[in-house]
Amino acid sequence: MKVPHTLFIGKTLQYFDALPSTNEYLVEKIKTTTLEEGTVVFTANQFAGKGQASNRWESTPNQNIAMSILLKPSFLAIHAQFYLNIVAALAVKNTIEPLVKNIPVQIKWPNDILLNSKKTCGILIQNTLNGGHIANSVVGIGVNINQTIFNPSLPNATSLALESEQTFDIELIATAICQQLEHYYLLLKIGQQSYLKTTYFASLYRFETWAWYKKNLADSEPFLGKIVDITTTGALVLALENGQAIFDLKQIQFL
Ligand code: BTN
């Protein structure tokens, strides 16, 4: 991966031919070592990737981006941590949009990136806290780039190559994501929260649209809801036929 044109993200780059998980590597490393803000860990072969909600993240070697970036957002209160998800999602969305002309790119709450309504990117953010603030944030980004065969158990997975019938330079895209991430992170740092939220909503899948959902409880019935807001901690606010309800990631499924 090339050193990006940035102030700090990617200036320190740790490349591994193979690693179980770039997130796990960074999370463990910072327990014992002080690393510079903006350190990027990238691997060509992540063989035990971690996903949200204790899921696994699968990635074929040499086909995709698997990287983690260390941020130190000590300026960000814990209750505002969802802004890191917004920043990371916007960085990936803005990087891939010009590469896949005419294909709709959307953000699915909290921060999946969809191409033609299928998932091409997952983001896993692991924070360590200090007092009321965030000391370290490991921003893990997995983007399916050139992989064209997916496990049949993941019918909603796709890649840039699959949707656009081209192949891409993986490391160039990783470098561009670092540049975009720095751009949006610095906007957050100077207090542009409301701009970031509006920009996130403008690309949010199903925003202000009635659609079907289901609670993650046995025997629960599908219901209609409309995404109207996200709380600063990242919960989904749905308008319902008879009021409003708030859900966190583990409580709801999109149907
Ligand atoms: C999701 O479930 O959607 C989140 C997937 C996050 C995957 C990335 S790949 C790089 C980093 N290292 C990991 O182990 N996971 C994240």
XYZ file of N, CA and C and ligand atoms in Angstrom:
781
model
N 0.850 -1.203 0.000
C 0.000 0.000 0.000
C 0.883 1.249 0.000
N 0.485 2.249 -0.807
C 1.296 3.481 -0.879
C 0.971 4.400 0.303
N 1.946 5.224 0.668
C 1.698 6.190 1.735
C 0.739 7.250 1.191
N -0.409 7.440 1.849
C -1.386 8.406 1.316
C -0.946 9.863 1.493
N -1.567 10.746 0.715
C -1.300 12.186 0.867
C -2.185 12.708 1.987
N -1.698 12.565 3.198
C -2.490 12.967 4.367
C -1.569 13.637 5.378
N -2.204 14.172 6.427
C -1.413 14.746 7.518
C -0.947 13.661 8.482
N -1.839 12.704 8.741
C -1.442 11.682 9.723
C -1.963 10.273 9.427
N -3.099 10.131 8.739
C -3.605 8.755 8.538
C -2.767 8.036 7.472
N -2.151 6.928 7.883
C -1.346 6.139 6.952
C 0.111 6.544 6.881
N 0.507 7.524 7.691
C 1.931 7.884 7.696
C 2.737 6.730 8.285
N 2.136 6.059 9.267
C 2.736 4.817 9.754
C 1.864 3.675 9.246
N 2.520 2.798 8.497
C 1.780 1.746 7.817
C 2.388 0.400 8.193
N 1.573 -0.503 8.703
C 2.090 -1.839 9.012
C 1.401 -2.819 8.072
N 2.194 -3.414 7.179
C 1.660 -4.338 6.184
C 1.968 -5.780 6.595
N 0.977 -6.640 6.510
C 1.195 -8.063 6.828
C 0.691 -8.918 5.664
N 1.477 -9.906 5.278
C 1.013 -10.833 4.231
C -0.236 -11.558 4.710
N -0.255 -11.894 5.990
C -1.431 -12.575 6.556
C -1.552 -12.214 8.033
N -2.789 -12.152 8.494
C -3.053 -11.792 9.889
C -4.442 -12.344 10.221
N -4.675 -12.843 11.434
C -6.044 -13.306 11.739
C -7.053 -12.174 11.581
N -6.767 -11.012 12.221
C -7.711 -9.886 12.170
C -6.934 -8.589 12.414
N -7.065 -7.646 11.508
C -6.340 -6.371 11.690
C -6.881 -5.622 12.910
N -8.188 -5.738 13.181
C -8.740 -5.077 14.371
C -8.160 -5.678 15.643
N -8.194 -7.016 15.686
C -7.713 -7.673 16.891
C -6.239 -7.336 17.123
N -5.460 -7.320 16.037
C -4.029 -7.004 16.137
C -3.841 -5.627 16.779
N -4.563 -4.617 16.270
C -4.391 -3.253 16.787
C -4.919 -3.121 18.217
N -6.090 -3.709 18.465
C -6.685 -3.632 19.812
C -5.706 -4.213 20.841
N -5.079 -5.335 20.497
C -4.127 -5.966 21.429
C -2.853 -5.142 21.552
N -2.365 -4.647 20.406
C -1.087 -3.918 20.368
C -1.126 -2.672 21.248
N -2.249 -1.928 21.186
C -2.285 -0.657 21.932
C -2.442 -0.863 23.446
N -2.673 -2.091 23.857
C -2.719 -2.346 25.302
C -1.325 -2.231 25.913
N -0.296 -2.496 25.079
C 1.067 -2.530 25.633
C 2.015 -1.523 24.980
N 1.617 -0.943 23.838
C 2.521 -0.069 23.086
C 1.790 1.217 22.745
N 2.519 2.325 22.698
C 1.887 3.564 22.233
C 2.157 3.695 20.734
N 1.087 3.694 19.965
C 1.226 3.861 18.520
C 0.718 5.247 18.135
N 1.257 5.776 17.058
C 0.851 7.109 16.597
C -0.587 7.113 16.091
N -1.281 8.220 16.306
C -2.614 8.359 15.715
C -2.487 8.286 14.193
N -3.381 7.538 13.565
C -3.327 7.408 12.108
C -2.611 6.158 11.638
N -2.062 5.379 12.580
C -1.398 4.119 12.190
C -2.405 3.220 11.460
N -1.948 2.689 10.320
C -2.808 1.797 9.530
C -2.200 0.394 9.532
N -3.037 -0.594 9.806
C -2.620 -1.997 9.696
C -3.409 -2.599 8.538
N -2.681 -3.132 7.564
C -3.309 -3.667 6.349
C -2.820 -5.099 6.156
N -3.714 -5.989 5.771
C -3.256 -7.340 5.415
C -3.885 -7.813 4.109
N -3.082 -8.573 3.349
C -3.584 -9.131 2.091
C -4.417 -10.376 2.352
N -4.228 -10.985 3.518
C -4.949 -12.218 3.815
C -5.404 -12.216 5.276
N -6.625 -11.759 5.470
C -7.193 -11.786 6.825
C -8.018 -13.064 6.951
N -7.547 -13.980 7.786
C -8.179 -15.309 7.779
C -9.105 -15.577 8.963
N -9.206 -14.637 9.908
C -10.192 -14.813 11.000
C -10.792 -13.444 11.320
N -11.333 -12.804 10.293
C -11.864 -11.444 10.440
C -13.066 -11.389 11.365
N -13.166 -10.270 12.084
C -14.289 -10.080 13.010
C -15.324 -9.146 12.403
N -16.601 -9.490 12.595
C -17.687 -8.617 12.148
C -18.447 -8.064 13.341
N -19.475 -7.294 13.042
C -20.321 -6.753 14.113
C -21.079 -7.889 14.795
N -21.497 -7.613 16.016
C -22.348 -8.529 16.778
C -21.773 -9.950 16.813
N -20.465 -10.051 17.028
C -19.750 -11.333 17.132
C -19.816 -12.189 15.872
N -20.145 -11.609 14.734
C -20.117 -12.368 13.485
C -18.682 -12.475 12.977
N -18.481 -13.379 12.002
C -17.177 -13.449 11.339
C -17.235 -12.592 10.084
N -16.057 -12.158 9.622
C -15.989 -11.423 8.352
C -15.073 -12.213 7.440
N -15.630 -12.712 6.339
C -14.845 -13.567 5.445
C -14.309 -12.776 4.276
N -13.061 -13.082 3.895
C -12.445 -12.345 2.797
C -11.447 -13.257 2.084
N -11.610 -13.399 0.763
C -10.685 -14.228 -0.009
C -9.324 -13.526 -0.100
N -8.201 -14.255 0.115
C -6.882 -13.613 0.082
C -6.610 -12.849 -1.213
N -5.950 -11.719 -1.087
C -5.483 -10.879 -2.208
C -6.587 -10.282 -3.081
N -7.804 -10.288 -2.610
C -8.902 -9.779 -3.444
C -9.548 -8.520 -2.869
N -9.344 -8.293 -1.576
C -10.163 -7.288 -0.886
C -9.329 -6.407 0.036
N -9.974 -5.371 0.557
C -9.335 -4.544 1.584
C -9.711 -5.092 2.963
N -8.693 -5.305 3.788
C -8.910 -5.565 5.224
C -7.885 -4.694 5.937
N -8.358 -3.641 6.555
C -7.404 -2.755 7.240
C -8.055 -2.125 8.464
N -7.196 -1.705 9.382
C -7.679 -1.026 10.589
C -6.847 0.220 10.800
N -7.520 1.263 11.240
C -6.870 2.558 11.419
C -7.040 2.970 12.878
N -5.945 3.430 13.464
C -5.996 3.875 14.856
C -6.252 5.379 14.928
N -7.363 5.747 15.588
C -7.647 7.166 15.841
C -7.617 7.398 17.348
N -7.368 8.647 17.714
C -7.357 8.984 19.150
C -8.280 10.175 19.383
N -9.595 9.942 19.274
C -10.554 11.054 19.339
C -10.857 11.482 20.771
N -9.822 11.956 21.476
C -10.013 12.306 22.890
C -10.972 13.492 23.030
N -11.238 14.189 21.912
C -12.175 15.321 21.920
C -13.637 14.855 21.899
N -13.862 13.564 21.682
C -15.230 13.078 21.454
C -15.795 12.421 22.715
N -16.955 12.931 23.165
C -17.600 12.342 24.344
C -18.129 10.954 23.991
N -18.180 10.094 24.991
C -18.631 8.716 24.744
C -20.018 8.690 24.105
N -20.897 9.584 24.585
C -22.273 9.541 24.070
C -22.356 10.011 22.614
N -21.223 10.508 22.054
C -21.238 10.961 20.652
C -20.438 10.018 19.756
N -20.197 8.807 20.266
C -19.279 7.932 19.518
C -19.797 7.512 18.143
N -21.088 7.616 17.912
C -21.597 7.208 16.597
C -21.035 8.073 15.464
N -20.560 9.269 15.821
C -19.967 10.105 14.762
C -18.748 9.443 14.112
N -18.085 8.551 14.833
C -16.970 7.832 14.197
C -17.495 6.879 13.122
N -18.656 6.275 13.384
C -19.262 5.414 12.365
C -19.656 6.231 11.140
N -20.195 7.417 11.389
C -20.607 8.284 10.276
C -19.391 8.661 9.433
N -18.321 9.053 10.113
C -17.095 9.465 9.426
C -16.536 8.320 8.569
N -16.493 7.112 9.139
C -15.926 5.970 8.408
C -16.820 5.584 7.224
N -18.125 5.594 7.437
C -19.043 5.212 6.348
C -18.957 6.223 5.200
N -18.916 7.504 5.536
C -18.836 8.515 4.473
C -17.514 8.407 3.707
N -16.446 8.075 4.420
C -15.136 7.944 3.756
C -15.177 6.840 2.702
N -15.759 5.687 3.067
C -15.796 4.573 2.110
C -16.772 4.889 0.977
N -17.917 5.420 1.336
C -18.928 5.704 0.316
C -18.377 6.684 -0.723
N -17.737 7.735 -0.255
C -17.214 8.734 -1.192
C -16.052 8.222 -2.023
N -15.324 7.254 -1.488
C -14.214 6.685 -2.263
C -14.743 5.807 -3.384
N -15.751 4.979 -3.089
C -16.142 4.013 -4.120
C -17.151 4.569 -5.124
N -17.881 5.583 -4.726
C -18.922 6.116 -5.624
C -18.378 6.494 -7.020
N -17.282 7.240 -7.111
C -16.811 7.590 -8.458
C -16.240 6.398 -9.238
N -15.957 5.287 -8.553
C -15.363 4.125 -9.234
C -16.417 3.244 -9.889
N -17.668 3.384 -9.471
C -18.722 2.479 -9.948
C -19.864 3.290 -10.572
N -19.475 4.184 -11.456
C -20.416 5.139 -12.048
C -21.817 4.557 -12.252
N -22.814 5.308 -11.903
C -24.228 4.944 -12.115
C -24.770 3.823 -11.239
N -23.922 3.207 -10.443
C -24.450 2.178 -9.538
C -24.740 2.858 -8.201
N -25.969 2.694 -7.685
C -26.272 3.372 -6.424
C -25.428 2.843 -5.254
N -24.823 3.778 -4.524
C -24.029 3.442 -3.342
C -24.759 4.039 -2.142
N -25.093 3.199 -1.177
C -25.827 3.687 -0.009
C -25.187 3.182 1.279
N -25.506 3.876 2.361
C -25.045 3.443 3.679
C -26.226 2.772 4.359
N -26.011 1.558 4.858
C -27.075 0.910 5.637
C -26.688 0.992 7.112
N -27.601 1.525 7.909
C -27.332 1.669 9.340
C -26.828 0.374 9.934
N -25.799 0.365 10.789
C -25.064 1.571 11.179
C -24.022 2.020 10.171
N -23.310 1.064 9.589
C -22.302 1.539 8.627
C -21.874 0.481 7.623
N -22.825 -0.236 7.071
C -22.517 -1.091 5.918
C -22.585 -0.208 4.680
N -21.809 -0.571 3.667
C -21.938 0.149 2.407
C -22.550 -0.807 1.388
N -23.623 -0.338 0.763
C -24.360 -1.167 -0.191
C -24.106 -0.682 -1.619
N -23.968 -1.659 -2.502
C -23.915 -1.386 -3.944
C -25.099 -2.122 -4.533
N -25.960 -1.438 -5.275
C -27.175 -2.092 -5.770
C -27.908 -2.835 -4.649
N -27.969 -2.225 -3.484
C -28.643 -2.781 -2.297
C -27.995 -4.034 -1.720
N -26.762 -4.372 -2.149
C -26.055 -5.517 -1.555
C -24.800 -5.037 -0.844
N -24.382 -5.800 0.162
C -23.296 -5.314 1.028
C -21.922 -5.542 0.405
N -21.174 -4.457 0.262
C -19.809 -4.564 -0.263
C -18.767 -4.167 0.767
N -19.210 -3.581 1.869
C -18.254 -3.137 2.890
C -18.867 -3.251 4.275
N -18.061 -3.700 5.215
C -18.450 -3.719 6.620
C -17.417 -2.956 7.432
N -17.892 -2.317 8.480
C -17.001 -1.498 9.320
C -17.206 -1.918 10.775
N -16.110 -2.153 11.465
C -16.181 -2.527 12.885
C -15.301 -1.570 13.681
N -15.938 -0.790 14.560
C -15.200 0.205 15.345
C -15.127 -0.263 16.796
N -13.918 -0.362 17.323
C -13.736 -0.795 18.714
C -13.052 0.326 19.492
N -13.767 0.877 20.460
C -13.254 2.027 21.213
C -12.743 1.609 22.578
N -11.695 2.315 23.048
C -11.332 2.200 24.464
C -11.553 3.567 25.095
N -12.116 3.545 26.283
C -12.585 4.781 26.902
C -11.652 5.232 28.009
N -11.683 6.544 28.237
C -10.898 7.110 29.327
C -11.741 8.227 29.934
N -12.213 8.028 31.167
C -13.131 9.000 31.751
C -14.365 9.066 30.871
N -14.829 10.262 30.541
C -16.029 10.376 29.718
C -15.717 10.441 28.227
N -14.451 10.199 27.863
C -14.061 10.393 26.462
C -13.481 9.120 25.854
N -13.244 9.201 24.521
C -12.720 8.037 23.813
C -11.208 8.200 23.677
N -10.474 7.266 24.233
C -9.009 7.374 24.185
C -8.490 6.852 22.850
N -8.880 5.656 22.497
C -8.439 5.034 21.245
C -9.641 4.476 20.507
N -9.595 4.598 19.186
C -10.638 4.004 18.371
C -9.971 3.218 17.249
N -10.276 1.938 17.194
C -9.748 1.112 16.107
C -10.866 0.989 15.068
N -10.629 1.599 13.926
C -11.645 1.631 12.865
C -11.274 0.560 11.846
N -12.027 -0.531 11.843
C -11.731 -1.649 10.941
C -12.616 -1.571 9.716
N -11.987 -1.626 8.558
C -12.738 -1.482 7.301
C -12.454 -2.687 6.410
N -13.512 -3.379 6.026
C -13.383 -4.488 5.078
C -14.194 -4.146 3.844
N -13.537 -4.068 2.692
C -14.272 -3.767 1.453
C -14.028 -4.905 0.472
N -15.118 -5.488 -0.021
C -14.998 -6.520 -1.057
C -14.739 -5.812 -2.378
N -13.565 -6.077 -2.942
C -13.167 -5.349 -4.155
C -13.229 -6.282 -5.382
N -12.305 -7.244 -5.454
C -12.228 -8.078 -6.671
C -12.775 -9.488 -6.476
N -13.225 -9.810 -5.280
C -13.784 -11.147 -5.029
C -15.095 -11.310 -5.794
N -15.233 -12.423 -6.518
C -16.483 -12.599 -7.276
C -17.266 -13.836 -6.828
N -16.656 -14.651 -5.966
C -17.375 -15.832 -5.480
C -17.572 -15.687 -3.977
N -18.808 -15.772 -3.541
C -19.114 -15.611 -2.121
C -19.785 -16.871 -1.587
N -19.579 -17.099 -0.313
C -20.215 -18.212 0.366
C -21.745 -18.116 0.163
N -22.388 -19.190 -0.312
C -23.839 -19.127 -0.559
C -24.644 -18.774 0.698
N -24.011 -18.907 1.869
C -24.727 -18.528 3.095
C -24.805 -17.007 3.244
N -24.143 -16.280 2.333
C -24.180 -14.806 2.383
C -24.785 -14.265 1.080
N -26.091 -14.473 0.876
C -26.697 -14.108 -0.411
C -26.692 -12.606 -0.681
N -26.491 -11.808 0.362
C -26.542 -10.357 0.168
C -25.158 -9.731 0.001
N -24.102 -10.593 -0.127
C -22.741 -10.042 -0.242
C -22.397 -9.759 -1.696
N -21.678 -8.684 -1.924
C -21.210 -8.393 -3.272
C -19.851 -7.707 -3.205
N -19.349 -7.303 -4.372
C -18.053 -6.617 -4.439
C -18.126 -5.565 -5.535
N -17.141 -4.702 -5.556
C -17.080 -3.693 -6.624
C -17.000 -4.395 -7.980
N -16.178 -5.467 -8.051
C -15.978 -6.166 -9.319
C -17.269 -6.825 -9.798
N -17.971 -7.445 -8.868
C -19.191 -8.166 -9.233
C -20.259 -7.209 -9.766
N -20.379 -6.060 -9.166
C -21.437 -5.128 -9.579
C -21.054 -4.336 -10.823
N -19.743 -4.110 -11.023
C -19.377 -3.188 -12.113
C -18.633 -3.887 -13.250
N -18.371 -5.201 -13.090
C -17.684 -5.979 -14.125
C -16.349 -5.370 -14.530
N -15.602 -4.898 -13.534
C -14.226 -4.430 -13.751
C -13.394 -5.000 -12.615
N -12.063 -4.942 -12.762
C -11.233 -5.228 -11.584
C -10.542 -3.932 -11.175
N -10.162 -3.892 -9.914
C -9.670 -2.639 -9.349
C -8.311 -2.832 -8.680
N -7.601 -1.704 -8.513
C -6.339 -1.699 -7.778
C -6.668 -1.546 -6.286
N -6.521 -2.643 -5.551
C -6.966 -2.693 -4.148
C -6.246 -1.658 -3.292
N -4.913 -1.588 -3.461
C -4.141 -0.716 -2.568
C -4.396 0.762 -2.849
N -4.669 1.056 -4.119
C -5.001 2.449 -4.474
C -6.309 2.866 -3.788
N -7.264 1.961 -3.750
C -8.546 2.274 -3.103
C -8.339 2.413 -1.592
N -7.491 1.554 -1.015
C -7.223 1.646 0.429
C -6.598 3.010 0.760
N -5.689 3.444 -0.088
C -5.037 4.745 0.114
C -6.074 5.869 0.031
N -6.964 5.778 -0.940
C -7.995 6.814 -1.109
C -8.944 6.841 0.089
N -9.254 5.677 0.652
C -10.126 5.634 1.841
C -9.444 6.351 3.007
N -8.146 6.143 3.144
C -7.403 6.829 4.235
C -7.513 8.345 4.060
N -7.384 8.805 2.823
C -7.469 10.256 2.579
C -8.855 10.789 2.918
N -9.875 10.076 2.483
C -11.254 10.490 2.777
C -11.553 10.422 4.277
N -11.007 9.414 4.924
C -11.247 9.255 6.365
C -10.652 10.450 7.114
N -9.471 10.840 6.714
C -8.865 11.993 7.382
C -9.715 13.248 7.172
N -10.195 13.426 5.948
C -11.031 14.582 5.630
C -12.243 14.655 6.563
N -12.991 13.554 6.665
C -14.213 13.570 7.479
C -13.899 13.609 8.977
N -12.807 12.966 9.361
C -12.416 12.971 10.784
C -12.048 14.392 11.221
N -11.374 15.116 10.351
C -11.008 16.492 10.714
C -12.253 17.384 10.775
N -13.242 17.111 9.930
C -14.515 17.854 10.025
C -15.163 17.609 11.390
N -15.100 16.352 11.845
C -15.653 16.029 13.163
C -14.881 16.781 14.252
N -13.575 16.796 14.082
C -12.725 17.417 15.112
C -12.991 18.921 15.239
N -13.369 19.568 14.130
C -13.643 21.008 14.217
C -15.129 21.293 14.487
N -15.901 20.239 14.793
C -17.260 20.464 15.279
C -18.348 20.484 14.225
N -18.110 19.832 13.081
C -19.110 19.848 12.003
C -20.108 18.675 12.127
N -20.530 18.384 13.349
C -21.428 17.247 13.574
C -22.696 17.319 12.732
N -23.292 18.508 12.665
C -24.605 18.534 12.001
C -24.453 18.355 10.491
N -23.374 18.873 9.914
C -23.098 18.631 8.484
C -22.885 17.123 8.246
N -22.140 16.485 9.140
C -21.837 15.053 8.967
C -23.116 14.222 9.029
N -23.986 14.576 9.975
C -25.229 13.820 10.129
C -26.132 14.000 8.902
N -26.234 15.228 8.425
C -27.063 15.483 7.236
C -26.517 14.731 6.024
N -25.197 14.716 5.887
C -24.583 14.031 4.743
C -24.800 12.519 4.850
N -24.724 12.013 6.058
C -24.973 10.572 6.296
C -26.432 10.237 5.949
N -27.362 11.053 6.411
C -28.778 10.795 6.110
C -29.055 10.847 4.605
N -28.355 11.708 3.909
C -28.591 11.845 2.461
C -28.267 10.547 1.721
N -27.418 9.697 2.305
C -27.057 8.432 1.650
C -27.606 7.218 2.374
N -28.433 7.454 3.382
C -28.860 6.335 4.226
C -29.978 5.522 3.574
N -29.707 4.239 3.424
C -30.676 3.274 2.890
C -31.953 3.311 3.751
N -33.077 3.460 3.115
C -34.414 3.481 3.744
C -34.689 4.710 4.610
N -33.872 5.752 4.502
C -34.159 6.945 5.308
C -35.481 7.554 4.853
N -36.344 7.855 5.805
C -37.647 8.480 5.529
C -38.506 7.645 4.566
N -38.326 6.317 4.601
C -39.080 5.430 3.711
C -39.726 4.334 4.560
N -41.003 4.080 4.336
C -41.662 2.995 5.083
C -41.163 1.656 4.569
N -40.801 0.768 5.487
C -40.293 -0.554 5.098
C -40.554 -1.534 6.248
N -40.274 -2.809 5.978
C -40.576 -3.854 6.969
C -39.365 -4.183 7.832
N -39.639 -4.373 9.116
C -38.604 -4.711 10.104
C -39.140 -5.829 11.003
N -38.223 -6.403 11.754
C -38.641 -7.425 12.723
C -37.768 -7.307 13.963
N -38.378 -7.406 15.141
C -37.598 -7.396 16.381
C -36.863 -8.724 16.507
N -35.681 -8.698 17.086
C -34.895 -9.912 17.286
C -35.386 -10.709 18.488
N -36.630 -11.078 18.457
C -37.205 -11.862 19.541
C -37.953 -13.021 18.910
N -37.970 -14.155 19.586
C -38.684 -15.311 19.041
C -40.150 -14.938 18.814
N -40.720 -15.406 17.721
C -42.143 -15.228 17.398
C -42.570 -13.775 17.164
N -41.625 -12.848 16.981
C -42.112 -11.474 16.781
C -42.545 -11.279 15.328
N -43.578 -10.493 15.151
C -44.198 -10.307 13.837
C -43.520 -9.164 13.088
N -43.424 -9.232 11.746
C -42.900 -8.097 10.982
C -43.762 -6.849 11.220
N -43.120 -5.690 11.202
C -43.880 -4.443 11.363
C -43.323 -3.378 10.429
N -44.167 -2.383 10.149
C -43.739 -1.291 9.266
C -43.107 -0.180 10.084
N -42.015 0.356 9.570
C -41.366 1.477 10.250
C -40.697 2.377 9.234
N -40.358 3.573 9.688
C -39.697 4.551 8.808
C -38.545 5.163 9.609
N -37.318 5.069 9.071
C -36.164 5.633 9.786
C -36.293 7.152 9.761
N -36.319 7.750 10.959
C -36.440 9.214 11.016
C -35.234 9.875 11.676
N -34.441 9.090 12.424
C -33.276 9.691 13.091
C -32.364 8.568 13.591
N -31.151 8.966 13.983
C -30.210 8.067 14.652
C -29.779 8.835 15.897
N -29.728 8.176 17.049
C -29.270 8.892 18.248
C -27.750 9.034 18.188
N -27.180 9.941 19.004
C -25.716 10.132 18.943
C -24.966 8.869 19.350
N -25.617 8.011 20.158
C -24.947 6.761 20.519
C -25.144 5.706 19.427
N -25.942 6.028 18.412
C -26.031 5.140 17.257
C -27.286 4.304 17.168
N -28.263 4.533 18.049
C -29.493 3.738 17.970
C -30.390 4.269 16.848
N -31.190 3.335 16.304
C -32.063 3.657 15.171
C -33.416 4.152 15.687
N -33.852 5.308 15.213
C -35.151 5.833 15.636
C -36.148 5.594 14.495
N -37.159 4.786 14.770
C -38.167 4.458 13.745
C -39.503 5.091 14.094
N -40.128 5.722 13.109
C -41.539 6.091 13.252
C -42.335 4.825 12.985
N -43.340 4.603 13.809
C -44.208 3.432 13.637
C -45.606 3.914 13.304
N -46.485 2.986 12.992
C -47.849 3.404 12.664
C -48.520 4.086 13.859
N -48.048 3.719 15.072
C -48.654 4.330 16.264
C -47.594 4.882 17.217
N -46.684 5.693 16.702
C -45.695 6.325 17.588
C -44.279 6.174 17.087
N -43.324 6.031 18.022
C -41.907 5.960 17.678
C -41.242 4.911 18.545
N -40.161 4.320 18.058
C -39.417 3.385 18.907
C -37.944 3.464 18.553
N -37.097 3.125 19.531
C -35.648 3.201 19.353
C -35.060 1.803 19.509
N -34.159 1.447 18.581
C -33.595 0.093 18.581
C -32.083 0.155 18.506
N -31.399 -0.736 19.214
C -29.970 -0.855 18.935
C -29.743 -2.054 18.016
N -28.478 -2.190 17.593
C -28.147 -3.148 16.536
C -28.664 -4.560 16.802
N -28.580 -4.983 18.054
C -28.945 -6.377 18.361
C -30.456 -6.559 18.444
N -31.214 -5.463 18.439
C -32.658 -5.583 18.687
C -33.519 -5.677 17.431
N -32.946 -5.402 16.256
C -33.810 -5.271 15.079
C -33.185 -5.866 13.821
N -34.044 -6.372 12.953
C -33.609 -6.854 11.635
C -34.327 -6.087 10.548
N -33.628 -5.795 9.474
C -34.254 -5.230 8.271
C -34.806 -6.402 7.450
N -36.054 -6.338 7.058
C -36.596 -7.441 6.235
C -36.560 -7.060 4.769
C -19.489 -6.122 9.743
O -19.918 -7.092 10.391
O -20.166 -5.639 8.845
C -18.156 -5.511 10.072
C -17.035 -6.147 9.310
C -15.695 -5.497 9.563
C -14.573 -6.187 8.829
C -13.254 -5.481 8.974
S -12.008 -6.138 7.904
C -10.768 -5.241 8.735
C -11.114 -5.269 10.196
N -10.561 -6.433 10.862
C -11.516 -7.255 11.303
O -11.308 -8.333 11.884
N -12.728 -6.753 11.018
C -12.635 -5.469 10.353
